[in-house]
Short mmCIF file of C-alpha atoms in Angstrom, two decimals:
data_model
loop_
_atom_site.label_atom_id
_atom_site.label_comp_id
_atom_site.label_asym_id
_atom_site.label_seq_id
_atom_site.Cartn_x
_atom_site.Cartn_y
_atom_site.Cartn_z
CA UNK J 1 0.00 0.00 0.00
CA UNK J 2 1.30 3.44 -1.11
CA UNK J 3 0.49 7.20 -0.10
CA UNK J 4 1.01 10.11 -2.08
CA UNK J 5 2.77 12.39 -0.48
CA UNK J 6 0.09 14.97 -1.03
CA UNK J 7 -2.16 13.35 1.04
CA UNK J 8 0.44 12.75 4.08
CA UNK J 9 1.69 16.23 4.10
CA UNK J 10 -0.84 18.87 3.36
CA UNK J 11 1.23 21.80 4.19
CA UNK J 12 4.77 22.58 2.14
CA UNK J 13 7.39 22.20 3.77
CA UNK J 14 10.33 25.04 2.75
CA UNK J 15 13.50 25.75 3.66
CA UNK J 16 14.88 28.97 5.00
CA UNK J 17 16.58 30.60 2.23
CA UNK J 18 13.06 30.05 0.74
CA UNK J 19 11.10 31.64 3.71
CA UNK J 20 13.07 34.33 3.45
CA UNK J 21 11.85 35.83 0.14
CA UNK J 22 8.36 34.89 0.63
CA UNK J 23 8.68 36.67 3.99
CA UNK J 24 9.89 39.72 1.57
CA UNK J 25 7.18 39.33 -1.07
CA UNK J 26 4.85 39.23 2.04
CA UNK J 27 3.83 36.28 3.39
CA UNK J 28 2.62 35.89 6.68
CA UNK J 29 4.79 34.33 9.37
CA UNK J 30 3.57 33.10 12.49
CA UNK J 31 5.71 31.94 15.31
CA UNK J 32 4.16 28.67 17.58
CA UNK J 33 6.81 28.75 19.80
CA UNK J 34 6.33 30.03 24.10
CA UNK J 35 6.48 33.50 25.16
CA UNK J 36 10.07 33.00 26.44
CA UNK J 37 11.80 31.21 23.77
CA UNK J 38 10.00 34.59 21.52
CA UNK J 39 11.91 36.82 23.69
CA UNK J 40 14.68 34.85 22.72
CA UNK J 41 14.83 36.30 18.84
CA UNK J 42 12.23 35.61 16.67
CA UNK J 43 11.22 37.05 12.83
CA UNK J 44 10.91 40.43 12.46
CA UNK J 45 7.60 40.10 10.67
CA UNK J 46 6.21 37.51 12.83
CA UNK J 47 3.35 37.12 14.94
CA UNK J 48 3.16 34.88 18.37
CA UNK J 49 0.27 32.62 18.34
CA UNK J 50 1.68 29.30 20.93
CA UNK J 51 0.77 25.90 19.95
CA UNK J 52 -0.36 25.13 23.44
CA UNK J 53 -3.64 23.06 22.14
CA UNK J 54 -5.18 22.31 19.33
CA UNK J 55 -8.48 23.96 20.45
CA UNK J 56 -6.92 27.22 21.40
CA UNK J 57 -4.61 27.14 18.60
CA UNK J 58 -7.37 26.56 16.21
CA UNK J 59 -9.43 29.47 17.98
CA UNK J 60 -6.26 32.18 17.84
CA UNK J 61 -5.74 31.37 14.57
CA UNK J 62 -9.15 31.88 13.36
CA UNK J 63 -9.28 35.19 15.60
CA UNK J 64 -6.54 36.74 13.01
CA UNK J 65 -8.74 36.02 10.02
CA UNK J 66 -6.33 35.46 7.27
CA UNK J 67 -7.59 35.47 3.72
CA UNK J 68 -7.65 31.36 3.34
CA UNK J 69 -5.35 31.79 0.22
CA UNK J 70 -2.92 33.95 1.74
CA UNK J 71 0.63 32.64 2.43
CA UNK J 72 1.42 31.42 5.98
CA UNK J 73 4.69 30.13 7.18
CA UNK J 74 4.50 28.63 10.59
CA UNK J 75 8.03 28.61 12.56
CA UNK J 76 8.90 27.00 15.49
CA UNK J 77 12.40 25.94 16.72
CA UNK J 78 13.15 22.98 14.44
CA UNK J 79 9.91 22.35 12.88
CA UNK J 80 7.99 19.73 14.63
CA UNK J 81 5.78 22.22 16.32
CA UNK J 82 5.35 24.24 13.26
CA UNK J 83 4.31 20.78 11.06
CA UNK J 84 1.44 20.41 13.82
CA UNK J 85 0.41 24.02 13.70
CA UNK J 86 0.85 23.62 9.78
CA UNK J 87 -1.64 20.38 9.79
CA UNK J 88 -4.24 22.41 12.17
CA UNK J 89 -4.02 25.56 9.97
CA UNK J 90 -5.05 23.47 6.61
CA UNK J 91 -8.51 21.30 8.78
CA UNK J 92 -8.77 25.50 10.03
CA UNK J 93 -9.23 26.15 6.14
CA UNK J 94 -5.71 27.81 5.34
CA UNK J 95 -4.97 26.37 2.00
CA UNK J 96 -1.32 27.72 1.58
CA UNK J 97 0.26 26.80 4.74
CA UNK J 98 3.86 25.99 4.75
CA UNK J 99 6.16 24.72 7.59
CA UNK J 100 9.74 25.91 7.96
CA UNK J 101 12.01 22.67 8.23
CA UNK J 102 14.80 23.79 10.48
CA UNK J 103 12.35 27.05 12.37
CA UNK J 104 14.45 29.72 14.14
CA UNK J 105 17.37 27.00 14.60
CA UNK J 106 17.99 27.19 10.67
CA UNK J 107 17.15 30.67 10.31
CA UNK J 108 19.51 31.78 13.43
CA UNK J 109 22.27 29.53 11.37
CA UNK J 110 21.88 31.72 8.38
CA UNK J 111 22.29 34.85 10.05
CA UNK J 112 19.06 36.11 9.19
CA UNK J 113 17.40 38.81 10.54
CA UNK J 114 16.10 38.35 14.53
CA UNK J 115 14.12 40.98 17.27
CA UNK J 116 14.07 40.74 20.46
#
C-alpha cells in the first residue's frame, strides 16, 4: 500500500533561504513557539500565536482572520511544532500553509534577521 505524499503532508514544507523571500514578497509568518523562547529572537515580521492546544490554537488562529489563500509560514524551533500548527491551519481552512524545516534553529544559522 502506497500514499502520495500529497495526502500525508498537506502543508509545504520550505526551507529557509526560501522563507526568506516569501517573507519579503509578504507572506505571513507566524511563530508557535512560548512567550520566552520569543523573547529569545524571533522574525521580524512575525506574529506569536503558541501551539499550546489544538483547540486554542485553532481558535487564535481563526481570531486573526487570514484570507484562506494567503501565504502562511508557521516557525517554530526545528519544525515539529510548526508541522502540527501547519496540519491544524489546513482542517482550520488555510490552504497555503507551509512549515519551515529547520524554524528559528535554521534561520539563526543563516544569520538572518532576529528581534528581540
Amino acid at each position: 500500500m502506497s500514499y502520495d505524499d500529497e495526502e500525508e503532508f498537506p502543508y509545504t514544507t520550505i526551507g529557509t533561504d526560501e522563507a526568506k523571500g516569501m517573507i519579503e514578497a509578504g507572506a505571513h509568518v507566524i511563530d508557535v513557539r512560548q512567550p520566552e523562547e520569543w523573547n529569545r529572537g524571533h522574525i521580524p515580521e512575525a506574529e506569536l500565536v503558541p501551539l499550546n492546544g489544538i483547540y486554542s490554537f485553532g481558535k487564535a488562529l481563526k481570531d486573526l482572520n487570514l484570507a484562506e489563500d494567503e501565504d502562511v509560514i508557521f516557525v517554530c524551533a526545528m519544525g515539529q511544532r510548526s508541522a502540527t500548527a501547519s496540519e491544524i491551519a489546513m482542517v482550520g481552512g488555510l490552504k497555503k500553509v507551509y512549515n519551515l524545516a529547520n524554524g528559528m534553529n535554521g534561520w539563526v544559522a543563516r544569520r538572518y534577521p532576529i528581534e528581540r
